[in-house]
Amino acid sequence: MNWHTAIVNFVTWFVMCYFVALNGGYLLLNLMSLRTLRRRGQEQFLDDLPRAYLGLEPPVSILVPAYNEEATIAASIRSMLQLTYSEFEVIVVNDGSKDGTLDVLKREFALLPFPEAYRRQLATKDTRQIYRSTLHPNLRVIDKANGGKADSLNAGINASRYPLFCGVDADSILERDSLVKVTEPFLRDPTVVATGGTVRVANGCEVSGGFLTKVGLPRNIWALFQVVEYLRAFLFGRLGWSNINGMLIISGAFGVFRKDAVIAAGGYRPDTIGEDMELVVRMHRLLRAKGQPYRVEFVPDPVCWTEAPEDFRTLKNQRIRWQRGLAESLTANWRLMFSRNGGVPGWLAFPFLMAFEWLGPLIELGGYAFMIVAFFTGAISWQAFAAFMLVAVGLGILLSASGILLEEMSFHIYPKGKQLLVLGLVVLLENLGYRQLNSWWRLVGLYRWATQKEAAWGTMKRKGTWQRETSQ
Amino acid sequence: LAHNTLSDPFVAAAFWTGLGALALTILLSLQILRLRLALRRNERVEARALAKWRPVLHAVVVGEAPQLPVLAANERLPFLKLWVHLQASLRGEAADALADVARNLGVDASARAMLERGRRGERLLAALTLGHLRDRQAWTPLLRAAGQPDNALALTAMWAMARVDGQAAADHILPRFIESGDWALSRVAGVLQEAAGASAEALQRLLPTLPETSLPRALRIAEALRVALPAPVLDGALRSHHVDVLVAALRNVATPDALDAVRSLAGHANWQVRVQAARALGRIGERTDVETLAELLGDREWWVRYRAAQALADLAALYGEALEAVRARLSDRFAADMLAHVMAEKELA
């Protein structure tokens, strides 16, 4: 065997083993999620029983950062004010919007300036004015200079009254009992510092009065791909890690945090795109370093719905941004990896994300490119090339199918047989181009991260055709 | 690999891995299909059971005595879910009538069997059913279930025990709740409130015997159940050197007997104690305490200032003193801001 063949052999097997390890790792997480979802299913009928509030549930501050959201902000806030929970407040942070977001809020909620004794626990951009609603005593609005989403969340934390806060995207559609479900782990275990809920794709669904009224699948192919992706990412990606206290990501669209733990960690970092993930990784790092017992938990119930991008450009930009956020979060917290007290987050979850999410696109696309070039130059046989494609695509399909299995075992929110069939087809299709395209976008994200461009609010082209506004 | 074929062990391994993945995908698809068919079947059974039993149970709720049909084996779970759901929203005669129906149908015996031998979901449902039935024969299996490491099952069983025999349950459960900080207070209170009187008595008996380490938890339970603390216990707790005990004791202060102790704690080195002292002064303070609270308005901790301002507003309203006058006397900007904040809150409320 000459050196040329040796290199080809090595790279070939490295790439194949990488694909097997990547998908095998996720399948393992899938198995771990099975048990949790089964137990969850057994308890589900308890949730349907009439609930008596004793006034002892931890009160929650809902923080809603808003930047140029004049079209949807009033409906979103109205639906948040109708959530089922014993005690909560809603704090909207207008981050120097250039449109009429503040005017809409003033008009719709009868806001009046309030002489708030503002408590500055985390540094933020200047606060211009704090308003209080004369219609809803539990609604306040902070108007501040533009500083980004993380800065807005920090301002919200400063103004919040309660021991738990819930970060919500202004365009999120929440289930009426979402707070009850996501605060449940805090009641069960006093060491819980953060919980995240499942986010589902709202495209194709019907929304009325700020709440989801009918679940459906989108017609748009990009949105359909994302339905399967979200199932995979949440039902076993996060739930699997949560079982072993290794969850490093809580979606910014809906997550609940213990306020004192977040302030002790220094709050959200304004100079990063992935402020939600960065905070969670940093909390793991700092709490591990202190040796303090804690848990970060995931709630598998679908509690939050979000509009997924339906056009190529918006989706591409979103994925690029996510990859940059991931890279920033991991590199800002290197010291967690293989640290002495690192435990599951430091010794398993962090290296896993490093190898398969951070460097993943590089190796995946590099692998595909190498195999194609090697095949056409005759460096590998067609059998070896076919075997590689079979492993890469076959395991990908298996992984996506297992996401649908978990969904069917637990929540089965897509009740029609036709919907199941469509999801099955999407599982096949997404592995034949979309997944590879996604890897390309993530590679671009990695490049952009390496070239360090400035962080900013992500812009999202919203269609909102599924949203039917009701007059209030 | 240039000339390797399927006979090469590595290529063969890769080939079979890929093929295995596809085969597993087919199996998963079949399983998904099986689950969907089973779900449909269960939904049909449940719908039939509900159509049969809902009118019967509703008739019982409104005081009628309908002819009871036979409860088929496959109707048992949907029937129990419906029955428990109705019980959870009913009180008095309607709840008693529903309990009689369940006993006439033999649900008590089948629930006891389910609690012992059922799957986890069935055991949870059985514990709820037996609690609503106040079934004395279920005491021993409930006691066993309450000792399980499964929190949801243990708490449900304890709730049922509190309904079956409040006194015995309080004696059994209360020490466990006090010792274990893992149980959330709202859950603990939810269980104990099912036997509120017995729990209050048991707590009053237990409190003087508890070591100081257990006092904070016990005092928080007392607060949740609104139990009037024995005077020696509260006095002792208010003289404690432990911050947790002081905080929990101050939260329980409800009568002016403790006023001197509360006033002395308003200057405590720990801010959490000062916060609770300010709140307690708002509840039981006198006109003279306005000055103490005005001093706390200048505290370095935001929460102390906030609670002091709220207490001041409560006392001022009680004694007819104008808050504006107090505010005019303040030289500290932070104190004045906080008072303005709370005054605005009161106006909006």
XYZ file of C-alpha atoms in Angstrom, chain A:
472
model
C 0.000 0.000 0.000
C 1.536 3.344 -1.033
C 1.127 6.585 0.931
C -1.477 7.892 -1.487
C -3.742 4.897 -0.929
C -3.111 5.059 2.795
C -4.303 8.678 2.917
C -7.375 7.925 0.836
C -8.196 4.961 3.058
C -7.717 6.983 6.214
C -9.879 9.906 5.063
C -12.568 7.582 3.737
C -12.879 5.708 6.993
C -12.596 8.819 9.100
C -15.523 10.380 7.240
C -17.600 7.214 7.463
C -16.891 6.767 11.158
C -17.725 10.438 11.708
C -21.154 10.008 10.118
C -21.807 6.853 12.124
C -20.697 8.528 15.379
C -22.757 11.674 14.685
C -25.968 9.818 13.938
C -25.257 7.124 16.540
C -24.860 9.812 19.195
C -28.200 11.304 18.339
C -29.850 7.886 18.263
C -28.548 7.308 21.780
C -30.141 10.589 22.871
C -33.292 9.374 21.184
C -33.346 6.224 23.297
C -32.887 8.298 26.449
C -35.838 10.472 25.461
C -38.108 7.457 24.982
C -38.342 6.719 28.719
C -38.999 10.311 29.682
C -41.733 10.702 27.102
C -43.329 7.450 28.222
C -43.447 8.616 31.853
C -44.725 11.975 30.699
C -47.522 10.261 28.785
C -48.560 8.331 31.894
C -48.953 11.546 33.882
C -50.629 13.523 31.137
C -54.177 13.012 32.408
C -53.180 14.766 35.664
C -52.669 17.964 33.650
C -56.260 17.831 32.459
C -57.690 17.849 35.979
C -59.008 21.144 37.361
C -56.061 22.951 38.908
C -56.263 24.765 42.231
C -53.769 27.579 42.740
C -52.577 28.021 46.304
C -50.680 31.238 45.709
C -47.443 29.434 46.531
C -46.312 28.885 42.958
C -43.221 30.948 42.160
C -44.346 34.147 40.440
C -42.853 34.777 36.993
C -41.793 37.912 35.107
C -42.313 37.487 31.356
C -39.728 39.546 29.468
C -40.571 40.473 25.878
C -37.803 42.264 23.967
C -39.300 44.090 20.982
C -37.604 45.758 18.040
C -39.782 47.051 15.182
C -42.723 44.813 16.047
C -45.576 47.295 15.542
C -47.585 44.861 13.396
C -47.801 42.003 15.879
C -46.850 43.334 19.316
C -50.369 44.168 20.566
C -51.795 40.716 19.731
C -48.754 38.974 21.235
C -48.954 40.903 24.497
C -52.711 40.370 24.749
C -52.239 36.628 24.475
C -49.456 36.707 27.087
C -51.738 38.580 29.486
C -54.250 35.732 29.137
C -51.847 32.973 30.169
C -53.045 30.629 32.879
C -50.849 31.158 35.912
C -51.317 32.270 39.495
C -49.074 35.357 39.476
C -47.047 36.880 36.669
C -46.092 40.215 35.162
C -45.307 41.097 31.552
C -42.428 43.467 30.857
C -42.078 44.602 27.251
C -38.713 46.122 26.427
C -38.866 48.442 23.422
C -35.276 48.401 22.206
C -35.241 51.754 20.429
C -37.622 50.576 17.689
C -37.657 52.766 14.596
C -41.286 51.995 13.802
C -44.405 52.668 15.872
C -43.974 49.807 18.376
C -44.075 52.129 21.386
C -47.036 54.126 20.050
C -49.007 50.934 19.475
C -48.272 49.790 23.017
C -49.211 53.182 24.494
C -52.488 53.229 22.568
C -53.534 49.598 23.004
C -52.684 49.250 26.678
C -53.300 52.807 27.908
C -49.735 53.271 29.122
C -48.768 56.064 31.475
C -45.230 57.071 32.487
C -44.375 55.477 35.821
C -41.831 56.841 38.339
C -40.101 53.479 38.679
C -37.246 53.191 41.174
C -35.249 51.275 38.572
C -32.893 48.705 40.021
C -29.710 48.503 37.959
C -28.294 45.042 38.624
C -26.991 44.493 35.098
C -25.445 47.200 32.934
C -27.614 48.181 29.955
C -28.074 51.029 27.497
C -29.934 54.036 28.884
C -33.545 53.623 29.852
C -35.640 56.506 28.522
C -38.916 55.908 30.301
C -40.851 53.191 32.079
C -44.596 52.937 31.483
C -47.298 51.080 33.295
C -50.588 49.975 31.801
C -53.696 51.454 33.366
C -55.703 48.535 31.955
C -53.459 45.684 33.117
C -51.658 46.268 36.439
C -49.203 43.470 35.600
C -47.982 45.066 32.346
C -45.005 47.433 32.178
C -43.104 48.745 29.182
C -39.486 49.856 29.252
C -38.458 52.239 26.499
C -34.684 52.204 26.078
C -31.923 53.093 23.670
C -31.143 50.436 21.082
C -28.709 47.852 22.403
C -29.798 44.519 20.973
C -31.835 41.611 22.278
C -29.438 40.649 25.058
C -29.302 44.226 26.322
C -33.109 44.369 26.302
C -33.372 41.159 28.271
C -30.906 42.535 30.830
C -33.036 45.684 31.158
C -36.075 43.459 31.659
C -34.270 41.507 34.359
C -33.409 44.776 36.125
C -37.048 45.804 36.159
C -38.477 42.377 36.992
C -40.067 41.796 40.383
C -40.222 38.037 40.585
C -37.696 35.261 41.305
C -38.234 33.567 37.931
C -38.192 35.243 34.557
C -39.305 33.941 31.207
C -37.656 35.259 28.053
C -40.137 35.247 25.161
C -39.762 36.413 21.569
C -42.309 39.100 20.733
C -43.672 36.996 17.853
C -43.950 33.723 19.813
C -47.364 32.134 20.131
C -47.674 30.564 23.540
C -49.969 27.808 24.737
C -52.313 29.080 27.442
C -50.798 26.738 30.051
C -47.204 27.140 28.889
C -46.044 28.866 32.083
C -47.613 26.193 34.267
C -45.750 23.506 32.356
C -42.383 25.202 32.109
C -42.255 26.232 35.782
C -43.174 22.712 36.894
C -39.504 21.569 37.216
C -38.817 24.528 39.557
C -41.536 23.190 41.865
C -40.276 19.651 41.675
C -36.614 20.385 42.247
C -35.274 23.442 44.097
C -31.902 23.153 42.357
C -33.376 23.864 38.899
C -31.923 27.111 37.506
C -33.374 27.083 34.000
C -35.993 25.303 31.913
C -36.750 25.372 28.227
C -39.894 24.347 26.426
C -40.494 22.759 23.059
C -40.864 25.195 20.198
C -42.954 24.061 17.215
C -43.423 25.484 13.741
C -46.612 27.554 13.487
C -46.679 27.779 9.670
C -49.756 25.985 8.397
C -51.526 26.376 11.733
C -54.387 28.725 12.512
C -53.935 31.391 15.135
C -56.717 33.487 16.553
C -56.578 36.071 19.320
C -52.905 35.292 19.863
C -53.529 31.583 20.514
C -53.174 28.545 18.287
C -56.602 27.228 17.335
C -55.829 24.572 14.722
C -52.678 22.586 14.060
C -51.735 22.015 10.459
C -48.738 21.428 8.221
C -47.372 24.199 6.005
C -47.551 23.907 2.218
C -44.188 25.581 1.770
C -41.387 23.024 1.399
C -38.826 25.036 3.406
C -41.232 25.269 6.316
C -42.026 21.545 6.004
C -38.340 20.682 6.282
C -38.194 22.777 9.419
C -41.158 20.956 10.980
C -39.126 17.736 10.866
C -35.983 19.546 12.009
C -37.751 21.029 15.040
C -39.135 17.597 15.988
C -35.621 16.177 15.855
C -33.969 19.063 17.643
C -36.428 19.334 20.508
C -37.873 15.884 21.091
C -34.614 14.056 21.360
C -31.826 16.591 20.869
C -32.735 18.557 23.975
C -34.788 16.038 25.911
C -31.999 13.475 25.644
C -29.417 15.877 27.042
C -31.830 17.117 29.692
C -32.119 13.590 31.110
C -28.440 13.654 32.033
C -28.333 17.379 32.900
C -26.276 18.152 29.807
C -28.619 20.512 27.982
C -26.569 23.459 26.701
C -29.278 25.212 24.696
C -32.525 26.845 25.765
C -34.368 28.516 22.936
C -34.633 32.283 23.201
C -38.224 31.913 22.000
C -39.309 30.509 25.354
C -37.170 29.762 28.414
C -37.561 30.265 32.152
C -34.609 31.149 34.386
C -33.992 31.631 38.088
C -33.186 35.337 38.227
C -30.580 35.272 40.979
C -28.608 32.561 39.137
C -28.610 34.604 35.927
C -27.545 37.798 37.701
C -24.790 35.881 39.484
C -23.597 34.688 36.052
C -23.535 38.281 34.783
C -26.750 38.295 32.703
C -26.971 38.084 28.936
C -23.896 39.036 26.897
C -24.815 41.899 24.552
C -21.883 41.261 22.202
C -23.049 37.865 20.997
C -25.664 36.677 18.516
C -26.567 33.498 20.358
C -27.197 35.182 23.695
C -29.656 32.457 24.781
C -27.225 29.599 24.289
C -24.218 31.543 25.550
C -25.986 32.264 28.844
C -26.873 28.615 29.410
C -23.349 27.392 28.605
C -21.888 30.094 30.896
C -24.246 29.139 33.720
C -23.122 25.512 33.356
C -19.482 26.611 33.420
C -19.804 28.861 36.468
C -22.038 26.577 38.509
C -19.801 23.606 37.733
C -16.728 25.599 38.755
C -18.412 26.464 42.072
C -19.427 22.851 42.588
C -22.990 24.020 43.204
C -25.725 21.431 42.598
C -28.064 22.591 39.841
C -30.222 21.354 36.997
C -31.144 22.712 33.586
C -34.299 20.957 32.436
C -36.256 20.587 29.276
C -40.037 20.332 29.102
C -41.094 18.265 26.088
C -44.645 19.615 25.931
C -45.255 21.884 22.935
C -45.572 25.212 24.731
C -44.479 27.732 22.134
C -45.078 28.111 18.407
C -42.997 30.214 16.081
C -43.156 31.239 12.450
C -40.411 29.515 10.461
C -38.878 31.283 7.461
C -40.491 30.276 4.176
C -38.041 31.808 1.727
C -34.563 30.716 0.852
C -32.756 33.926 1.802
C -34.329 34.345 5.247
C -33.764 30.707 6.097
C -30.147 30.911 4.950
C -29.534 34.027 7.042
C -31.171 32.431 10.082
C -28.977 29.335 9.867
C -25.841 31.398 9.349
C -26.759 33.427 12.421
C -27.454 30.312 14.492
C -24.082 28.809 13.581
C -22.313 32.029 14.511
C -24.182 32.052 17.794
C -23.160 28.469 18.479
C -19.508 29.215 17.712
C -19.536 32.295 19.968
C -21.210 30.423 22.804
C -18.743 27.568 22.727
C -15.584 29.596 22.254
C -16.578 32.037 25.012
C -16.819 29.116 27.421
C -13.916 26.887 26.394
C -13.012 26.351 30.007
C -16.089 24.207 30.572
C -14.697 21.506 28.273
C -12.908 18.766 30.186
C -12.821 20.943 33.311
C -12.283 19.202 36.636
C -15.904 19.581 37.787
C -17.247 19.612 34.230
C -19.457 16.533 34.611
C -21.818 15.687 31.738
C -21.865 19.237 30.310
C -18.064 19.539 30.273
C -17.077 16.010 29.394
C -19.907 14.951 27.101
C -22.276 17.672 25.886
C -19.663 20.351 25.138
C -17.291 18.039 23.210
C -20.307 16.553 21.391
C -21.442 19.996 20.269
C -17.875 20.896 19.351
C -17.369 17.808 17.225
C -20.786 17.453 15.625
C -22.381 20.892 15.596
C -19.520 23.384 15.584
C -17.077 21.512 13.319
C -19.808 19.319 11.856
C -20.465 21.276 8.653
C -16.769 21.389 7.860
C -16.309 17.643 8.198
C -19.676 16.728 6.649
C -19.238 18.867 3.548
C -15.531 18.070 3.376
C -16.463 14.392 3.509
C -19.021 14.681 0.697
C -16.553 16.695 -1.429
C -13.729 14.261 -0.806
C -15.843 11.226 -1.639
C -17.135 12.758 -4.867
C -13.658 13.831 -5.987
C -12.148 10.501 -4.956
C -14.841 8.608 -6.823
C -14.453 10.579 -10.047
C -10.660 10.387 -9.940
C -10.841 6.665 -9.327
C -9.274 6.899 -5.877
C -12.157 4.870 -4.412
C -14.339 2.230 -5.930
C -17.992 2.837 -6.768
C -18.903 0.285 -4.097
C -17.068 2.316 -1.461
C -18.739 5.521 -2.702
C -22.183 3.890 -2.669
C -21.584 2.488 0.792
C -20.656 5.961 2.032
C -23.788 7.535 0.570
C -25.895 4.735 2.024
C -24.467 5.351 5.506
C -24.771 9.152 5.316
C -28.291 9.243 3.911
C -29.600 6.085 5.595
C -28.632 7.165 9.088
C -30.005 10.661 8.458
C -33.373 9.223 7.427
C -33.383 6.916 10.444
C -32.714 9.869 12.734
C -35.527 11.978 11.303
C -37.931 9.025 11.366
C -37.149 8.464 15.034
C -38.148 12.104 15.698
C -41.555 11.358 14.208
C -41.794 8.177 16.270
C -41.222 10.181 19.464
C -43.851 12.673 18.386
C -46.305 9.859 17.699
C -45.569 8.262 21.060
C -46.095 11.456 22.990
C -48.110 14.356 21.668
C -49.304 13.287 18.193
C -50.276 16.843 17.363
C -50.646 16.071 13.676
C -53.788 13.927 13.860
C -54.525 13.213 10.190
C -53.125 10.213 8.351
C -52.311 12.467 5.413
C -50.168 14.670 7.650
C -48.237 11.615 8.807
C -47.678 10.620 5.190
C -46.436 14.107 4.279
C -44.029 14.070 7.221
C -42.758 10.668 6.077
C -42.036 12.022 2.607
C -40.310 15.075 4.035
C -38.091 12.799 6.135
C -36.877 11.168 2.920
C -36.554 14.396 0.954
C -34.722 16.451 3.550
C -31.823 14.009 3.507
C -31.431 14.347 -0.236
C -30.235 17.926 -0.504
C -31.722 20.032 2.283
C -29.516 18.612 5.012
C -26.415 19.167 2.872
C -27.563 22.702 2.011
C -28.006 23.364 5.696
C -24.440 22.208 6.308
C -23.288 24.680 3.678
C -25.081 27.560 5.385
C -23.590 26.512 8.698
C -20.158 26.477 7.079
C -20.772 30.051 5.922
C -21.776 30.867 9.502
C -18.510 29.425 10.741
C -16.630 31.576 8.232
C -18.547 34.697 9.261
C -17.821 33.920 12.909
C -14.117 33.537 12.102
C -14.145 36.924 10.362
C -15.989 38.440 13.356
C -18.718 40.658 11.959
C -20.779 42.803 14.328
C -23.761 41.279 16.151
C -27.231 42.693 15.566
C -30.948 41.849 15.845
C -31.770 39.112 13.334
C -34.175 40.276 10.678
C -36.935 37.887 9.803
C -39.246 38.227 6.833
C -42.635 37.314 8.301
C -45.615 36.277 6.252
C -48.011 35.600 9.103
C -50.649 34.341 6.644
C -51.636 31.721 9.215
C -52.489 34.423 11.719
C -56.120 35.519 11.935
C -56.335 38.600 14.137
C -59.440 39.033 16.263
C -60.651 42.474 17.176
C -60.347 43.247 20.870
